Amino acid sequence: MREINDIIWLGELPENWNTIELGQVYEERKVKVKETIYEPLSVTMNGIVPQLASAVKAAEASDRKLVKKGDFVINSRSDRKGACGVSERDGSCSVINIVIRPRDLYTAEYYNYVLLSTYFQEEFYRWGHGIASDLWTTRWSEMRKIKLPNPPDSVKKKIVFHIKSKCNEIARLEEDTYRIIEQYKILKKSYIEDLITHGVRECERWKNSGERGFGNIPSHWNMLKIKRIFKIRKEIAGCEGLQLLSITQKGIVPKDISRNEGQTAADYSKYQVVHIDDYAMNHMDLRTGWVDLSSYEGVTSPDYRVFFIDDEMRFNKDYYKYVMQYCYIKEVFYSAAQGINENGRYRLKTDSFLNFRLMVPPIEEQVEIAKKLNEKVGAINKILESKERFLEDLIAYKKIMFYEYVTGKKEVPKI
């Protein structure tokens, strides 16, 4: 083994290997196109995917970069470190990304694995420039000088074959884990659906709720308009520095901008405040959006709806969190929304929201239902979190595995 003293990220390479500059392996694709002609793509931590529903949409006349199938695309900004991948389709991406194509298709798979490896992201960042860590950018003129490992072609072929075999094993684990996750999600939804509309007590008499999506409810429950239960709050922050919150199907969570997912803004002072125990909902996406009770102080998009319970002596906050979530699970709000978009992005206007009726069990039953749901849903959420962490560990393992084989730290086993 010989030491590559000036190549920090590669360390030692096998004796018969040398190095090559990235620009000798890839060339930049700089063609500008319109997203109206080429499908818009998002560059995420999980690779290149069709544009996320939550992504900021470019103006129709805006230029984007052409992406062809087989191109490698990487986000140039350090706050999106790790957002990259090989595109499986033709399309277009934001101009903040660097699009490169392999010069030699025969060795393309090997070098794509090099660029996907865990330590390449740090090396890519090291070659960048800027005035602060969150304003740090790496350009093609800098990136192209990064040294890559260059084993004999026969070794490249063996490495690619072995990595593909390992990836197939990992893919089977991922598939099984995704299947288990979906089963638990279905179970969670069934608990919410049953307890929200039927309660936890034996009931002999039932009545029609009068609202589409709720069906029959216990005869001693009432129905009230949302405006009798909640008050809408629209409090604009007016300053920077507050925690940015995202409304996800995992709940209201602090936003991680490093994941390159969702919408970002230059000025969060115009965002609206969310207090602890406020509800916030994405009422513009009533199929894949969500609603939750916040455990954080922060700000969220001014386009979302923030509201709170008006009388906590009569209305239990946890119970109504599940009621609201039921309305997304069963597309109850969606049926009351308006819009012309056939992809499900209908808006639930304020008047329709406030005049929509919800079930009102006696407060004692609300507390009982909420307690039971907290127990059952909480247990399922712990299982889901462990499965999702396992998937994240598999992704991290793959990137480390790529690095170990493409740099010769691990030798491909002999068959």
Tab-separated table of N, CA and C in Angstrom, residues 222-308:
chain	number	residue	atom	x	y	z
A	222	ASN	N	-72.881	14.698	20.278
A	222	ASN	CA	-73.388	15.843	19.527
A	222	ASN	C	-72.491	16.117	18.323
A	223	MET	N	-72.981	16.986	17.451
A	223	MET	CA	-72.182	17.483	16.325
A	223	MET	C	-72.132	19.004	16.436
A	224	LEU	N	-70.924	19.571	16.328
A	224	LEU	CA	-70.754	21.023	16.417
A	224	LEU	C	-69.899	21.527	15.263
A	225	LYS	N	-70.167	22.740	14.830
A	225	LYS	CA	-69.331	23.367	13.806
A	225	LYS	C	-67.949	23.659	14.391
A	226	ILE	N	-66.952	23.561	13.530
A	226	ILE	CA	-65.575	23.793	13.961
A	226	ILE	C	-65.411	25.162	14.618
A	227	LYS	N	-66.132	26.174	14.144
A	227	LYS	CA	-65.983	27.521	14.711
A	227	LYS	C	-66.485	27.604	16.151
A	228	ARG	N	-67.231	26.575	16.607
A	228	ARG	CA	-67.672	26.522	17.995
A	228	ARG	C	-66.632	25.841	18.888
A	229	ILE	N	-65.637	25.202	18.249
A	229	ILE	CA	-64.622	24.454	18.989
A	229	ILE	C	-63.254	25.134	18.943
A	230	PHE	N	-62.924	25.718	17.791
A	230	PHE	CA	-61.588	26.285	17.568
A	230	PHE	C	-61.658	27.761	17.195
A	231	LYS	N	-60.532	28.438	17.406
A	231	LYS	CA	-60.325	29.793	16.924
A	231	LYS	C	-59.093	29.797	16.020
A	232	ILE	N	-59.210	30.457	14.880
A	232	ILE	CA	-58.065	30.568	13.970
A	232	ILE	C	-57.160	31.700	14.452
A	233	ARG	N	-55.838	31.449	14.419
A	233	ARG	CA	-54.849	32.465	14.789
A	233	ARG	C	-53.965	32.763	13.579
A	234	LYS	N	-53.761	34.036	13.277
A	234	LYS	CA	-52.844	34.439	12.198
A	234	LYS	C	-51.894	35.484	12.772
A	235	GLU	N	-50.803	35.023	13.341
A	235	GLU	CA	-49.826	35.896	14.009
A	235	GLU	C	-48.510	35.855	13.225
A	236	ILE	N	-48.214	36.929	12.522
A	236	ILE	CA	-46.997	36.984	11.708
A	236	ILE	C	-45.791	37.262	12.607
A	237	ALA	N	-44.693	36.542	12.379
A	237	ALA	CA	-43.527	36.615	13.269
A	237	ALA	C	-42.948	38.013	13.356
A	238	GLY	N	-42.692	38.651	12.215
A	238	GLY	CA	-42.136	40.004	12.217
A	238	GLY	C	-40.650	40.063	12.504
A	239	CYS	N	-40.016	38.914	12.708
A	239	CYS	CA	-38.577	38.899	12.970
A	239	CYS	C	-38.018	37.540	12.568
A	240	GLU	N	-36.699	37.493	12.410
A	240	GLU	CA	-36.016	36.235	12.090
A	240	GLU	C	-35.611	35.529	13.389
A	241	GLY	N	-35.030	34.339	13.239
A	241	GLY	CA	-34.438	33.652	14.383
A	241	GLY	C	-35.322	32.657	15.085
A	242	LEU	N	-36.604	32.527	14.674
A	242	LEU	CA	-37.494	31.555	15.299
A	242	LEU	C	-37.363	30.200	14.613
A	243	GLN	N	-37.667	29.137	15.336
A	243	GLN	CA	-37.568	27.781	14.798
A	243	GLN	C	-38.553	27.587	13.655
A	244	LEU	N	-38.053	27.144	12.506
A	244	LEU	CA	-38.917	26.855	11.368
A	244	LEU	C	-39.508	25.460	11.536
A	245	LEU	N	-40.838	25.355	11.420
A	245	LEU	CA	-41.540	24.096	11.622
A	245	LEU	C	-42.137	23.591	10.312
A	246	SER	N	-42.110	22.288	10.141
A	246	SER	CA	-42.718	21.642	8.978
A	246	SER	C	-43.896	20.796	9.424
A	247	ILE	N	-44.926	20.753	8.584
A	247	ILE	CA	-46.070	19.881	8.837
A	247	ILE	C	-45.870	18.635	7.973
A	248	THR	N	-45.529	17.537	8.623
A	248	THR	CA	-45.280	16.284	7.919
A	248	THR	C	-46.220	15.217	8.440
A	249	GLN	N	-46.269	14.069	7.768
A	249	GLN	CA	-47.127	12.993	8.248
A	249	GLN	C	-46.548	12.300	9.469
A	250	LYS	N	-45.382	12.763	9.914
A	250	LYS	CA	-44.857	12.341	11.213
A	250	LYS	C	-45.183	13.373	12.282
A	251	GLY	N	-45.925	14.414	11.888
A	251	GLY	CA	-46.296	15.455	12.837
A	251	GLY	C	-45.667	16.790	12.488
A	252	ILE	N	-45.804	17.743	13.413
A	252	ILE	CA	-45.161	19.052	13.264
A	252	ILE	C	-43.763	18.933	13.846
A	253	VAL	N	-42.757	19.128	13.008
A	253	VAL	CA	-41.368	18.891	13.421
A	253	VAL	C	-40.494	20.061	13.003
A	254	PRO	N	-39.398	20.305	13.741
A	254	PRO	CA	-38.424	21.304	13.285
A	254	PRO	C	-37.912	20.934	11.904
A	255	LYS	N	-37.859	21.895	11.028
A	255	LYS	CA	-37.462	21.627	9.636
A	255	LYS	C	-35.963	21.456	9.527
A	256	ASP	N	-35.536	20.401	8.826
A	256	ASP	CA	-34.123	20.147	8.552
A	256	ASP	C	-33.850	20.530	7.107
A	257	ILE	N	-33.339	21.759	6.887
A	257	ILE	CA	-33.131	22.222	5.514
A	257	ILE	C	-32.022	21.467	4.819
A	258	SER	N	-31.205	20.749	5.580
A	258	SER	CA	-30.094	20.013	4.961
A	258	SER	C	-30.574	18.823	4.148
A	259	ARG	N	-31.850	18.432	4.304
A	259	ARG	CA	-32.351	17.275	3.570
A	259	ARG	C	-32.839	17.628	2.178
A	260	ASN	N	-32.805	18.943	1.850
A	260	ASN	CA	-33.161	19.362	0.499
A	260	ASN	C	-34.567	18.899	0.110
A	261	GLU	N	-35.480	18.962	1.051
A	261	GLU	CA	-36.843	18.560	0.776
A	261	GLU	C	-37.774	19.660	1.248
A	262	GLY	N	-38.804	19.897	0.454
A	262	GLY	CA	-39.785	20.886	0.851
A	262	GLY	C	-39.402	22.300	0.438
A	263	GLN	N	-40.184	23.235	0.910
A	263	GLN	CA	-40.048	24.619	0.507
A	263	GLN	C	-39.113	25.371	1.440
A	264	THR	N	-38.344	26.289	0.883
A	264	THR	CA	-37.518	27.172	1.685
A	264	THR	C	-37.836	28.610	1.321
A	265	ALA	N	-37.489	29.532	2.184
A	265	ALA	CA	-37.757	30.944	1.937
A	265	ALA	C	-36.558	31.768	2.378
A	266	ALA	N	-36.396	32.927	1.754
A	266	ALA	CA	-35.271	33.793	2.106
A	266	ALA	C	-35.556	34.578	3.381
A	267	ASP	N	-36.829	34.820	3.682
A	267	ASP	CA	-37.188	35.671	4.814
A	267	ASP	C	-38.306	35.011	5.616
A	268	TYR	N	-37.953	34.467	6.794
A	268	TYR	CA	-38.946	33.794	7.620
A	268	TYR	C	-39.673	34.760	8.548
A	269	SER	N	-39.358	36.040	8.508
A	269	SER	CA	-40.060	37.011	9.348
A	269	SER	C	-41.513	37.182	8.910
A	270	LYS	N	-41.804	36.811	7.675
A	270	LYS	CA	-43.173	36.924	7.161
A	270	LYS	C	-43.968	35.649	7.409
A	271	TYR	N	-43.357	34.657	8.050
A	271	TYR	CA	-44.055	33.425	8.382
A	271	TYR	C	-44.920	33.615	9.623
A	272	GLN	N	-45.854	32.701	9.847
A	272	GLN	CA	-46.763	32.846	10.984
A	272	GLN	C	-46.297	32.017	12.169
A	273	VAL	N	-46.606	32.530	13.343
A	273	VAL	CA	-46.169	31.910	14.592
A	273	VAL	C	-47.052	30.703	14.918
A	274	VAL	N	-46.407	29.661	15.426
A	274	VAL	CA	-47.105	28.483	15.958
A	274	VAL	C	-46.672	28.336	17.416
A	275	HIS	N	-47.641	28.332	18.325
A	275	HIS	CA	-47.351	28.149	19.735
A	275	HIS	C	-47.539	26.671	20.118
A	276	ILE	N	-46.951	26.283	21.245
A	276	ILE	CA	-47.184	24.938	21.777
A	276	ILE	C	-48.684	24.753	22.004
A	277	ASP	N	-49.203	23.599	21.575
A	277	ASP	CA	-50.621	23.235	21.657
A	277	ASP	C	-51.490	23.959	20.646
A	278	ASP	N	-50.876	24.637	19.675
A	278	ASP	CA	-51.616	25.098	18.501
A	278	ASP	C	-51.738	23.922	17.526
A	279	TYR	N	-52.826	23.917	16.771
A	279	TYR	CA	-52.952	22.996	15.650
A	279	TYR	C	-52.487	23.731	14.391
A	280	ALA	N	-51.830	23.002	13.510
A	280	ALA	CA	-51.460	23.574	12.217
A	280	ALA	C	-51.760	22.543	11.150
A	281	MET	N	-52.320	23.002	10.038
A	281	MET	CA	-52.709	22.071	8.987
A	281	MET	C	-52.315	22.601	7.623
A	282	ASN	N	-51.962	21.673	6.761
A	282	ASN	CA	-51.744	21.993	5.353
A	282	ASN	C	-53.082	21.798	4.653
A	283	HIS	N	-53.835	22.876	4.497
A	283	HIS	CA	-55.180	22.772	3.933
A	283	HIS	C	-55.171	22.907	2.417
A	284	MET	N	-53.956	22.952	1.835
A	284	MET	CA	-53.845	23.040	0.382
A	284	MET	C	-53.569	21.675	-0.242
A	285	ASP	N	-53.255	20.700	0.580
A	285	ASP	CA	-52.953	19.355	0.097
A	285	ASP	C	-53.636	18.369	1.037
A	286	LEU	N	-54.881	18.095	0.760
A	286	LEU	CA	-55.738	17.384	1.713
A	286	LEU	C	-55.694	15.870	1.557
A	287	ARG	N	-54.812	15.395	0.683
A	287	ARG	CA	-54.624	13.948	0.553
A	287	ARG	C	-53.275	13.518	1.113
A	288	THR	N	-52.228	14.216	0.745
A	288	THR	CA	-50.892	13.842	1.232
A	288	THR	C	-50.379	14.797	2.301
A	289	GLY	N	-51.131	15.872	2.579
A	289	GLY	CA	-50.765	16.785	3.653
A	289	GLY	C	-51.149	16.211	5.007
A	290	TRP	N	-51.105	17.047	6.037
A	290	TRP	CA	-51.382	16.529	7.385
A	290	TRP	C	-51.768	17.671	8.302
A	291	VAL	N	-52.211	17.315	9.505
A	291	VAL	CA	-52.556	18.258	10.563
A	291	VAL	C	-52.050	17.664	11.866
A	292	ASP	N	-51.597	18.523	12.776
A	292	ASP	CA	-51.098	17.999	14.045
A	292	ASP	C	-51.134	19.081	15.104
A	293	LEU	N	-50.970	18.625	16.342
A	293	LEU	CA	-50.891	19.494	17.514
A	293	LEU	C	-49.410	19.747	17.778
A	294	SER	N	-49.020	21.001	17.841
A	294	SER	CA	-47.597	21.322	17.925
A	294	SER	C	-47.048	21.156	19.343
A	295	SER	N	-45.854	20.559	19.412
A	295	SER	CA	-45.113	20.477	20.672
A	295	SER	C	-44.000	21.521	20.706
A	296	TYR	N	-43.968	22.408	19.689
A	296	TYR	CA	-42.875	23.376	19.556
A	296	TYR	C	-43.403	24.793	19.396
A	297	GLU	N	-42.588	25.748	19.840
A	297	GLU	CA	-42.774	27.150	19.472
A	297	GLU	C	-41.978	27.394	18.197
A	298	GLY	N	-42.566	28.083	17.234
A	298	GLY	CA	-41.831	28.351	16.005
A	298	GLY	C	-42.680	29.070	14.990
A	299	VAL	N	-42.278	28.957	13.734
A	299	VAL	CA	-43.024	29.576	12.633
A	299	VAL	C	-43.228	28.542	11.535
A	300	THR	N	-44.291	28.738	10.784
A	300	THR	CA	-44.550	27.885	9.633
A	300	THR	C	-45.072	28.747	8.497
A	301	SER	N	-45.262	28.135	7.348
A	301	SER	CA	-45.676	28.869	6.151
A	301	SER	C	-46.936	29.695	6.413
A	302	PRO	N	-46.984	30.923	5.912
A	302	PRO	CA	-48.195	31.737	6.071
A	302	PRO	C	-49.378	31.186	5.283
A	303	ASP	N	-49.116	30.225	4.401
A	303	ASP	CA	-50.199	29.616	3.627
A	303	ASP	C	-50.933	28.527	4.397
A	304	TYR	N	-50.356	28.057	5.514
A	304	TYR	CA	-50.998	27.013	6.303
A	304	TYR	C	-52.029	27.626	7.249
A	305	ARG	N	-52.812	26.780	7.893
A	305	ARG	CA	-53.844	27.258	8.819
A	305	ARG	C	-53.446	26.874	10.239
A	306	VAL	N	-53.426	27.863	11.131
A	306	VAL	CA	-53.086	27.652	12.536
A	306	VAL	C	-54.319	27.989	13.375
A	307	PHE	N	-54.668	27.123	14.321
A	307	PHE	CA	-55.860	27.357	15.154
A	307	PHE	C	-55.663	26.694	16.510
A	308	PHE	N	-56.539	26.997	17.449
A	308	PHE	CA	-56.408	26.461	18.803
A	308	PHE	C	-57.789	26.233	19.406
